[in-house]
Tab-separated table of C-alpha atoms and ligand atoms in Angstrom:
chain	number	residue	atom	x	y	z
W	194	MET	CA	0.000	0.000	0.000
W	195	ALA	CA	1.286	3.461	-0.839
W	196	PRO	CA	2.354	5.472	2.208
W	197	ILE	CA	0.122	8.419	3.058
W	198	PRO	CA	1.907	11.679	3.924
W	199	GLY	CA	2.076	12.384	7.656
W	200	ALA	CA	1.882	9.696	10.334
W	201	SER	CA	1.666	6.798	7.861
W	202	ALA	CA	4.775	7.838	5.906
W	203	ARG	CA	6.563	8.604	9.170
W	204	ALA	CA	6.643	4.910	10.026
W	205	ASP	CA	8.905	4.373	7.000
W	206	PHE	CA	11.611	6.653	8.404
W	207	PRO	CA	13.757	4.981	11.101
W	208	PHE	CA	14.906	8.339	12.504
W	209	PHE	CA	11.576	8.791	14.236
W	210	ALA	CA	11.705	5.458	16.077
W	211	ALA	CA	15.241	6.385	17.167
W	212	HIS	CA	14.079	9.815	18.383
W	213	PRO	CA	10.646	9.399	19.929
W	214	GLY	CA	9.095	12.705	20.915
W	215	THR	CA	11.291	14.737	18.568
W	216	ALA	CA	9.566	17.160	16.240
W	217	TYR	CA	11.936	17.133	13.274
W	218	LEU	CA	11.323	20.479	11.625
W	219	ASP	CA	14.543	20.844	9.667
W	220	THR	CA	13.777	19.121	6.375
W	221	ALA	CA	14.652	22.237	4.369
W	222	ALA	CA	18.225	21.719	5.594
W	223	THR	CA	18.222	17.987	5.127
W	224	SER	CA	15.552	15.334	4.903
W	225	GLN	CA	15.323	12.061	6.779
W	226	ARG	CA	15.517	8.917	4.622
W	227	PRO	CA	13.108	5.997	4.531
W	228	ASP	CA	14.254	2.409	5.049
W	229	SER	CA	13.779	1.698	1.336
W	230	VAL	CA	16.426	4.286	0.419
W	231	ILE	CA	18.894	3.121	3.055
W	232	GLU	CA	18.281	-0.475	1.963
W	233	ALA	CA	18.668	0.249	-1.767
W	234	GLU	CA	22.125	1.686	-1.170
W	235	ARG	CA	23.098	-1.171	1.161
W	236	VAL	CA	21.970	-3.856	-1.285
W	237	PHE	CA	23.774	-2.188	-4.172
W	238	VAL	CA	27.009	-1.845	-2.214
W	239	ARG	CA	26.806	-5.424	-0.882
W	240	SER	CA	26.019	-7.247	-4.100
W	241	ASP	CA	25.985	-5.081	-7.207
W	242	TYR	CA	28.901	-2.760	-6.688
W	243	ALA	CA	31.489	-2.227	-9.436
W	244	ALA	CA	32.978	0.578	-11.529
W	245	VAL	CA	30.456	2.151	-13.916
W	246	HIS	CA	30.982	3.136	-17.553
W	247	ARG	CA	34.403	1.473	-17.477
W	248	GLY	CA	35.553	-1.862	-18.768
W	249	SER	CA	33.449	-4.661	-20.175
W	250	SER	CA	32.869	-7.051	-17.277
W	251	MET	CA	29.436	-8.303	-16.305
W	252	ALA	CA	29.788	-6.659	-12.890
W	253	THR	CA	30.502	-3.320	-14.530
W	254	GLY	CA	27.530	-3.778	-16.821
W	255	GLU	CA	25.166	-4.440	-13.913
W	256	ALA	CA	26.446	-1.539	-11.860
W	257	THR	CA	26.188	0.753	-14.891
W	258	TRP	CA	22.628	-0.400	-15.447
W	259	ALA	CA	21.683	0.481	-11.840
W	260	PHE	CA	23.454	3.844	-12.099
W	261	GLU	CA	21.690	4.753	-15.329
W	262	ASP	CA	18.358	3.367	-14.141
W	263	ALA	CA	18.562	5.817	-11.230
W	264	ARG	CA	19.194	8.660	-13.660
W	265	GLU	CA	16.136	7.672	-15.652
W	266	LYS	CA	14.001	7.665	-12.491
W	267	VAL	CA	15.212	11.093	-11.416
W	268	ALA	CA	14.726	12.422	-14.945
W	269	ARG	CA	11.168	11.118	-15.156
W	270	PHE	CA	10.422	12.560	-11.704
W	271	VAL	CA	11.132	16.104	-12.940
W	272	GLY	CA	9.802	15.768	-16.486
W	273	ALA	CA	13.240	15.561	-18.062
W	274	GLY	CA	14.869	13.339	-20.656
W	275	GLU	CA	17.630	11.038	-19.414
W	276	ARG	CA	20.340	13.016	-21.158
W	277	GLU	CA	19.055	16.111	-19.413
W	278	ILE	CA	20.061	14.987	-15.915
W	279	VAL	CA	23.705	15.323	-14.904
W	280	TRP	CA	24.892	13.957	-11.578
W	281	THR	CA	26.616	16.542	-9.434
W	282	GLN	CA	27.766	16.628	-5.809
W	283	ASN	CA	24.728	18.635	-4.769
W	284	ALA	CA	22.678	21.609	-5.942
W	285	THR	CA	25.496	24.011	-5.139
W	286	ASP	CA	27.776	22.066	-7.442
W	287	ALA	CA	25.124	21.993	-10.175
W	288	LEU	CA	24.770	25.777	-10.110
W	289	ASN	CA	28.547	26.133	-10.204
W	290	VAL	CA	28.749	23.804	-13.216
W	291	VAL	CA	26.517	26.198	-15.162
W	292	ALA	CA	28.335	29.359	-14.072
W	293	LEU	CA	31.797	27.840	-14.600
W	294	GLY	CA	30.780	26.512	-18.016
W	295	MET	CA	29.692	30.003	-18.970
W	296	ALA	CA	32.982	31.395	-17.691
W	297	ASP	CA	34.855	28.942	-19.924
W	298	ALA	CA	32.694	29.904	-22.893
W	299	SER	CA	33.400	33.556	-22.131
W	300	ALA	CA	37.106	32.754	-22.229
W	301	GLY	CA	36.664	31.344	-25.723
W	302	LEU	CA	36.607	27.689	-24.706
W	303	GLY	CA	33.251	26.730	-26.136
W	304	ASP	CA	29.895	27.693	-27.533
W	305	ALA	CA	29.576	31.457	-27.939
W	306	ARG	CA	25.929	31.466	-26.891
W	307	PHE	CA	27.157	31.018	-23.305
W	308	ALA	CA	29.789	33.743	-23.582
W	309	LEU	CA	29.300	36.858	-21.472
W	310	GLY	CA	31.212	40.094	-21.708
W	311	GLN	CA	31.351	43.724	-20.698
W	312	GLY	CA	27.884	45.236	-20.530
W	313	ASP	CA	26.035	41.930	-20.300
W	314	GLU	CA	23.833	41.414	-17.262
W	315	ILE	CA	23.120	38.536	-14.898
W	316	VAL	CA	19.930	38.933	-12.889
W	317	VAL	CA	19.394	37.347	-9.468
W	318	THR	CA	16.974	38.175	-6.667
W	319	ALA	CA	18.050	39.553	-3.293
W	320	ALA	CA	16.482	36.476	-1.690
W	321	GLU	CA	18.844	33.917	-3.227
W	322	HIS	CA	20.683	31.250	-1.306
W	323	HIS	CA	24.424	31.902	-1.482
W	324	ALA	CA	24.634	28.856	-3.764
W	325	ASN	CA	22.665	30.758	-6.370
W	326	LEU	CA	24.416	34.070	-5.798
W	327	ILE	CA	28.150	33.605	-5.394
W	328	PRO	CA	28.688	31.574	-8.602
W	329	TRP	CA	27.056	34.471	-10.505
W	330	GLN	CA	29.106	37.073	-8.649
W	331	ARG	CA	32.212	35.220	-9.758
W	332	LEU	CA	30.997	34.829	-13.316
W	333	ALA	CA	30.376	38.572	-13.431
W	334	ALA	CA	33.831	39.291	-12.009
W	335	LYS	CA	35.497	37.022	-14.573
W	336	THR	CA	33.637	38.331	-17.601
W	337	GLY	CA	32.984	41.984	-16.888
W	338	ALA	CA	29.244	41.336	-16.860
W	339	ARG	CA	27.132	43.176	-14.294
W	340	LEU	CA	25.223	41.413	-11.519
W	341	VAL	CA	21.774	43.000	-11.306
W	342	VAL	CA	19.557	42.349	-8.309
W	343	VAL	CA	15.769	42.198	-8.084
W	344	PRO	CA	15.016	43.867	-4.751
W	345	VAL	CA	12.898	42.356	-1.976
W	346	ASP	CA	10.472	44.172	0.322
W	347	ALA	CA	10.568	44.241	4.124
W	348	ALA	CA	8.970	40.781	4.209
W	349	GLY	CA	11.715	39.404	1.969
W	350	LEU	CA	9.512	39.107	-1.127
W	351	TRP	CA	10.276	40.051	-4.728
W	352	THR	CA	7.745	40.570	-7.497
W	353	LEU	CA	7.448	40.140	-11.242
W	354	ASP	CA	7.153	43.926	-11.581
W	355	GLY	CA	10.436	44.249	-9.727
W	356	LEU	CA	11.970	41.754	-12.113
W	357	ARG	CA	10.590	43.518	-15.199
W	358	GLU	CA	12.156	46.765	-13.991
W	359	VAL	CA	15.674	45.346	-14.041
W	360	VAL	CA	15.532	43.110	-17.118
W	361	THR	CA	16.989	44.714	-20.249
W	362	PRO	CA	18.060	43.543	-23.704
W	363	ARG	CA	21.519	43.006	-22.137
W	364	THR	CA	20.157	40.441	-19.648
W	365	ARG	CA	21.783	37.103	-20.452
W	366	VAL	CA	20.879	35.026	-17.384
W	367	ILE	CA	18.065	35.110	-14.835
W	368	ALA	CA	18.889	32.896	-11.831
W	369	PHE	CA	16.244	32.462	-9.133
W	370	ALA	CA	14.862	30.038	-6.574
W	371	HIS	CA	11.628	28.196	-7.294
W	372	VAL	CA	10.906	28.175	-3.550
W	373	SER	CA	12.803	30.403	-1.131
W	374	ASN	CA	14.417	28.496	1.724
W	375	VAL	CA	13.831	31.477	4.014
W	376	THR	CA	10.527	33.092	3.061
W	377	GLY	CA	8.721	30.107	1.555
W	378	LEU	CA	7.767	32.237	-1.474
W	379	ILE	CA	6.840	30.130	-4.484
W	380	ALA	CA	8.123	31.895	-7.597
W	381	PRO	CA	5.950	32.340	-10.706
W	382	VAL	CA	8.404	30.349	-12.818
W	383	VAL	CA	6.443	30.367	-16.085
W	384	ASP	CA	6.173	34.172	-15.991
W	385	VAL	CA	9.876	34.551	-15.299
W	386	VAL	CA	10.667	32.235	-18.227
W	387	GLU	CA	8.459	34.349	-20.481
W	388	ILE	CA	10.236	37.534	-19.413
W	389	ALA	CA	13.616	35.865	-19.966
W	390	ARG	CA	12.679	34.576	-23.404
W	391	GLY	CA	11.496	38.051	-24.350
W	392	VAL	CA	15.088	39.267	-24.140
W	393	GLY	CA	16.821	36.016	-25.104
W	394	ALA	CA	18.140	35.329	-21.588
W	395	LEU	CA	18.764	31.887	-20.110
W	396	THR	CA	16.886	30.847	-16.971
W	397	VAL	CA	18.582	28.987	-14.137
W	398	LEU	CA	16.215	27.628	-11.507
W	399	ASP	CA	17.336	26.740	-8.014
W	400	ALA	CA	14.823	23.933	-7.470
W	401	CYS	CA	16.296	22.709	-4.174
W	402	GLN	CA	13.195	23.514	-2.161
W	403	SER	CA	10.583	22.746	-4.824
W	404	VAL	CA	11.424	19.354	-6.328
W	405	PRO	CA	11.169	17.610	-2.920
W	406	HIS	CA	7.804	19.163	-2.094
W	407	LEU	CA	5.777	19.934	-5.235
W	408	PRO	CA	5.072	18.150	-8.504
W	409	VAL	CA	7.685	19.761	-10.759
W	410	ASP	CA	7.837	19.329	-14.520
W	411	LEU	CA	10.922	21.235	-15.593
W	412	ALA	CA	10.231	20.838	-19.304
W	413	ALA	CA	6.714	22.241	-18.859
W	414	LEU	CA	8.058	25.132	-16.783
W	415	GLY	CA	10.395	25.893	-19.658
W	416	VAL	CA	13.518	26.707	-17.661
W	417	ASP	CA	16.882	26.192	-19.331
W	418	PHE	CA	18.755	24.832	-16.304
W	419	ALA	CA	17.758	23.685	-12.821
W	420	ALA	CA	19.513	22.331	-9.753
W	421	PHE	CA	18.436	20.149	-6.842
W	422	SER	CA	19.923	17.915	-4.142
W	423	ALA	CA	19.069	14.328	-3.167
W	424	HIS	CA	19.581	14.899	0.553
W	425	LYS	CA	16.635	17.296	0.715
W	426	MET	CA	14.273	14.753	-0.842
W	427	ALA	CA	14.519	11.531	1.170
W	428	GLY	CA	17.816	10.661	-0.507
W	429	PRO	CA	21.492	10.540	0.425
W	430	THR	CA	24.114	13.250	0.750
W	431	GLY	CA	26.895	13.488	-1.812
W	432	ILE	CA	24.721	13.669	-4.897
W	433	GLY	CA	22.581	16.237	-6.652
W	434	ALA	CA	21.375	16.888	-10.143
W	435	LEU	CA	21.794	19.493	-12.813
W	436	TYR	CA	18.920	19.635	-15.269
W	437	GLY	CA	19.477	21.306	-18.586
W	438	ARG	CA	17.724	21.230	-21.922
W	439	ALA	CA	19.611	18.612	-23.950
W	440	GLU	CA	20.730	20.967	-26.712
W	441	LEU	CA	22.136	23.366	-24.113
W	442	LEU	CA	23.908	20.678	-22.091
W	443	ASP	CA	25.487	19.288	-25.241
W	444	ALA	CA	26.961	22.721	-25.907
W	445	LEU	CA	27.884	23.963	-22.408
W	446	PRO	CA	31.623	23.613	-21.747
W	447	PRO	CA	32.272	21.075	-18.964
W	448	ALA	CA	33.446	22.751	-15.767
W	449	ARG	CA	35.496	19.757	-14.692
W	450	THR	CA	37.539	17.710	-17.089
W	451	GLY	CA	39.234	14.327	-16.979
W	452	GLY	CA	38.536	10.655	-17.521
W	453	SER	CA	35.196	9.288	-18.749
W	454	ALA	CA	33.910	12.531	-20.167
W	455	ILE	CA	35.774	12.415	-23.450
W	456	THR	CA	35.827	10.981	-26.951
W	457	VAL	CA	39.312	11.712	-28.299
W	458	VAL	CA	42.259	12.972	-26.290
W	459	THR	CA	45.609	13.993	-27.685
W	460	LEU	CA	48.487	15.570	-25.828
W	461	GLU	CA	47.212	18.937	-26.996
W	462	ALA	CA	43.444	18.761	-26.636
W	463	ALA	CA	40.312	16.790	-25.782
W	464	GLU	CA	36.874	16.347	-27.290
W	465	PHE	CA	33.946	15.778	-25.004
W	466	LEU	CA	31.044	13.361	-25.064
W	467	PRO	CA	27.484	14.656	-25.266
W	468	SER	CA	25.520	15.222	-22.048
W	469	PRO	CA	25.458	13.838	-19.410
W	470	GLN	CA	28.857	12.120	-19.652
W	471	ARG	CA	30.674	15.286	-20.697
W	472	PHE	CA	30.038	16.680	-17.181
W	473	GLU	CA	30.813	13.506	-15.244
W	474	ALA	CA	34.586	13.348	-15.317
W	475	GLY	CA	36.078	10.993	-12.774
W	476	THR	CA	34.450	8.382	-10.567
W	477	GLN	CA	30.941	9.340	-9.608
W	478	ALA	CA	28.880	8.861	-6.415
W	479	VAL	CA	27.524	5.585	-7.729
W	480	SER	CA	25.808	4.080	-4.688
W	481	GLN	CA	24.358	7.495	-3.839
W	482	ALA	CA	22.910	7.710	-7.340
W	483	VAL	CA	21.197	4.363	-6.806
W	484	ALA	CA	19.813	5.606	-3.495
W	485	PHE	CA	18.675	8.837	-5.188
W	486	GLY	CA	16.667	6.643	-7.579
W	487	ALA	CA	15.128	4.861	-4.588
W	488	ALA	CA	14.242	8.217	-3.041
W	489	VAL	CA	12.254	9.312	-6.069
W	490	ASP	CA	10.655	5.864	-6.122
W	491	TYR	CA	9.524	6.503	-2.563
W	492	LEU	CA	8.183	10.003	-3.258
W	493	SER	CA	6.511	8.775	-6.452
W	494	ALA	CA	4.803	5.969	-4.522
W	495	VAL	CA	3.399	8.547	-2.092
W	496	GLY	CA	2.538	10.757	-5.052
W	497	MET	CA	3.756	14.334	-5.337
W	498	ALA	CA	0.218	15.701	-5.518
W	499	ALA	CA	-0.452	14.078	-2.138
W	500	VAL	CA	2.867	15.374	-0.764
W	501	ALA	CA	2.041	18.898	-1.928
W	502	ALA	CA	-1.487	18.799	-0.491
W	503	HIS	CA	-0.171	17.568	2.856
W	504	GLU	CA	2.556	20.165	2.959
W	505	ARG	CA	0.133	22.931	2.038
W	506	GLU	CA	-1.790	22.083	5.199
W	507	ILE	CA	1.379	21.819	7.292
W	508	GLY	CA	2.735	25.067	5.825
W	509	GLN	CA	-0.415	26.942	6.785
W	510	ALA	CA	-0.379	25.365	10.244
W	511	LEU	CA	3.239	26.473	10.733
W	512	ALA	CA	2.402	30.025	9.607
W	513	GLU	CA	-0.655	30.132	11.871
W	514	ALA	CA	1.386	28.774	14.772
W	515	VAL	CA	3.811	31.682	14.429
W	516	ALA	CA	0.965	34.188	14.003
W	517	ALA	CA	-0.594	32.877	17.230
W	518	VAL	CA	2.484	33.663	19.331
W	519	PRO	CA	2.750	37.270	20.571
W	520	GLY	CA	6.132	38.811	19.768
W	521	ALA	CA	6.874	36.271	17.020
W	522	ARG	CA	7.013	37.536	13.436
W	523	LEU	CA	6.711	35.359	10.370
W	524	VAL	CA	9.083	36.117	7.490
W	525	GLY	CA	7.596	35.955	3.986
W	526	PRO	CA	3.972	35.567	2.885
W	527	PRO	CA	1.456	35.836	5.742
W	528	ALA	CA	-0.614	32.919	7.003
W	529	GLY	CA	-3.419	32.282	4.517
W	530	ALA	CA	-1.312	33.235	1.492
W	531	GLU	CA	0.316	30.626	-0.732
W	532	ARG	CA	3.615	29.577	0.809
W	533	ALA	CA	5.838	26.549	1.163
W	534	ALA	CA	5.871	24.310	4.233
W	535	LEU	CA	8.466	26.275	6.107
W	536	ALA	CA	8.287	29.178	8.529
W	537	SER	CA	11.177	31.480	9.400
W	538	VAL	CA	10.551	33.409	12.586
W	539	ILE	CA	11.895	36.509	14.258
W	540	VAL	CA	11.141	36.587	17.975
W	541	ASP	CA	11.317	40.167	19.187
W	542	GLY	CA	13.977	40.626	21.832
W	543	VAL	CA	15.431	37.111	21.599
W	544	HIS	CA	18.300	36.035	19.353
W	545	ALA	CA	17.459	33.274	16.877
W	546	HIS	CA	20.123	31.015	18.355
W	547	ASP	CA	18.548	31.306	21.812
W	548	VAL	CA	15.151	30.552	20.271
W	549	GLY	CA	16.607	27.482	18.557
W	550	GLN	CA	18.263	26.255	21.750
W	551	PHE	CA	15.044	26.741	23.722
W	552	LEU	CA	13.054	24.812	21.110
W	553	ASP	CA	15.661	22.088	20.924
W	554	ASP	CA	15.489	21.615	24.697
W	555	ARG	CA	11.778	20.922	24.152
W	556	GLY	CA	12.377	18.340	21.457
W	557	VAL	CA	11.820	20.641	18.489
W	558	THR	CA	14.600	20.473	15.867
W	559	VAL	CA	14.815	23.678	13.850
W	560	ARG	CA	17.502	25.559	11.980
W	561	THR	CA	18.881	28.866	13.191
W	562	GLY	CA	21.128	31.296	11.359
W	563	HIS	CA	21.088	33.165	8.081
W	564	HIS	CA	20.253	29.994	6.110
W	565	CYS	CA	22.934	30.933	3.562
W	566	ALA	CA	20.983	34.058	2.659
W	567	GLN	CA	22.869	36.924	4.308
W	568	PRO	CA	21.738	39.644	1.870
W	569	LEU	CA	18.105	38.718	2.528
W	570	HIS	CA	18.604	38.782	6.293
W	571	ARG	CA	20.211	42.207	5.964
W	572	VAL	CA	16.957	43.470	4.427
W	573	LEU	CA	14.976	41.770	7.197
W	574	GLY	CA	17.128	43.712	9.664
W	575	VAL	CA	18.339	40.671	11.588
W	576	ALA	CA	21.472	38.556	11.475
W	577	ALA	CA	19.559	35.326	11.904
W	578	THR	CA	16.111	33.752	11.976
W	579	THR	CA	14.728	30.508	13.336
W	580	ARG	CA	13.282	28.234	10.671
W	581	ALA	CA	10.856	25.349	11.038
W	582	SER	CA	10.428	23.285	7.889
W	583	ALA	CA	8.420	20.236	6.966
W	584	GLY	CA	8.464	17.193	4.746
W	585	VAL	CA	6.392	14.206	3.728
W	586	TYR	CA	6.569	12.759	7.269
W	587	THR	CA	5.699	15.910	9.229
W	588	THR	CA	2.554	15.793	11.353
W	589	LEU	CA	0.261	18.442	12.793
W	590	ASP	CA	1.283	17.164	16.244
W	591	GLU	CA	4.832	18.291	15.498
W	592	VAL	CA	3.551	21.719	14.482
W	593	GLU	CA	1.646	21.921	17.767
W	594	GLN	CA	4.794	20.948	19.680
W	595	PHE	CA	6.583	23.777	17.843
W	596	ARG	CA	3.803	26.291	18.611
W	597	GLU	CA	3.731	25.402	22.271
W	598	ALA	CA	7.510	25.645	22.627
W	599	LEU	CA	7.634	28.930	20.674
W	600	SER	CA	4.958	30.436	22.896
W	601	GLY	CA	7.236	29.983	25.920
W	602	VAL	CA	10.313	31.676	24.464
W	603	ARG	CA	9.756	35.315	25.398
W	604	THR	CA	8.671	34.575	28.951
W	605	PHE	CA	11.697	32.335	29.475
W	606	PHE	CA	14.070	35.032	28.241
W	607	GLY	CA	12.316	37.710	30.276
W	608	VAL	CA	11.128	39.885	27.399
W	609	SER	CA	7.405	39.568	28.044
W	610	ALA	CA	5.273	39.521	31.137
U	1829	PMP	N1	19.396	26.571	-2.673
U	1829	PMP	C1	18.477	26.502	-1.720
U	1829	PMP	C2	17.213	27.286	-1.879
U	1829	PMP	C3	18.698	25.728	-0.591
U	1829	PMP	O1	17.775	25.672	0.364
U	1829	PMP	C4	19.912	25.004	-0.474
U	1829	PMP	C5	20.200	24.175	0.750
U	1829	PMP	N2	20.094	24.898	1.942
U	1829	PMP	C6	20.827	25.092	-1.521
U	1829	PMP	C7	20.549	25.876	-2.602
U	1829	PMP	C8	22.122	24.347	-1.491
U	1829	PMP	O2	21.897	22.973	-1.448
U	1829	PMP	P1	23.101	21.975	-1.221
U	1829	PMP	O3	23.737	22.384	0.085
U	1829	PMP	O4	22.478	20.647	-1.127
U	1829	PMP	O5	24.031	22.135	-2.346
């Protein structure tokens, strides 16, 4: 029987039996893994393990089959073709692969359509995770392009109008998060793609916080590139994925070069395979790829529509929980508005780290800090926030545990009567 999001799915995740009474509200940082994912990796390592895409032995053939089968599963999960999914270390790596490839092209080492120069513009929002900001800063620095920022308001939100104001005929790239890991804003991706196409710019979607939680069809959304990580979606650490439209991936210069990625090598030069192999130089995270395939099997068995419906309810409950606590402020869209299943909180008069410690002492696992979004926190006027985030296994009981603990914070720290 397919697991049902919430208490039923929870039974599949051994973490919860090992931590009874813990409200695990840190899935946006990293997700727990179900037994089926842990087992898939164990079985592969115990009995099917061998080098992939190398040699001609039967063992190699079987391991390669499992490795490529996982790619096909991940591709299907996001509406991509198999050649459109490249294994990377994580989402951060995937975003770097795009920016570094463009830097190479700008240096004359590849397809000119990826080449940027003086006067070109790269657009990001002020809400981006550092993973989707710093690679673009560096690309701009290397090429003389200008990094242009879509501003956010006091709640940390950007708008399409704000985007339209900064996009020009010189815009070459628009890089943005599908779902913000701090505000929970869900970006209007199709509209952004339309704006980008209007000026011939490429779109790069940070899909880290959307692919694990919503049905996502990257081809239907129309983005050119996208990045996500297995460890945020019931899978292992050490592997992520870069999505790119096949014709773009076949042309993007590979950021890392070496064995396996090539056709002909001479002492002077190398020619590269088409995607995905051209980006996968060196030995890959093979058993993690297999486990990544098992993770999308698990989420597919639950059904992403069911996951999204469950998380919509949890997301609203989290937002309402914060709204119900005097002196606690919710970052991002207010309760009642569309938002992801995460809530970043500012508790007036109490530092986020103290809030996190207080919650942790009451069995509530949250994340504190700037969540790799310092520029956004600067606009919010705080150095850090406390974030509660949910996944397929989160229950309303956990949200209640969070609300109750949060409601005691200000009294404990002596900032309210
Ligand atoms: N972008 C967003 C929106 C994220 O939430 C994260 C993870 N915090 C990343 C990028 C980076 O993911 P990873 O650390 O898995 O590379």
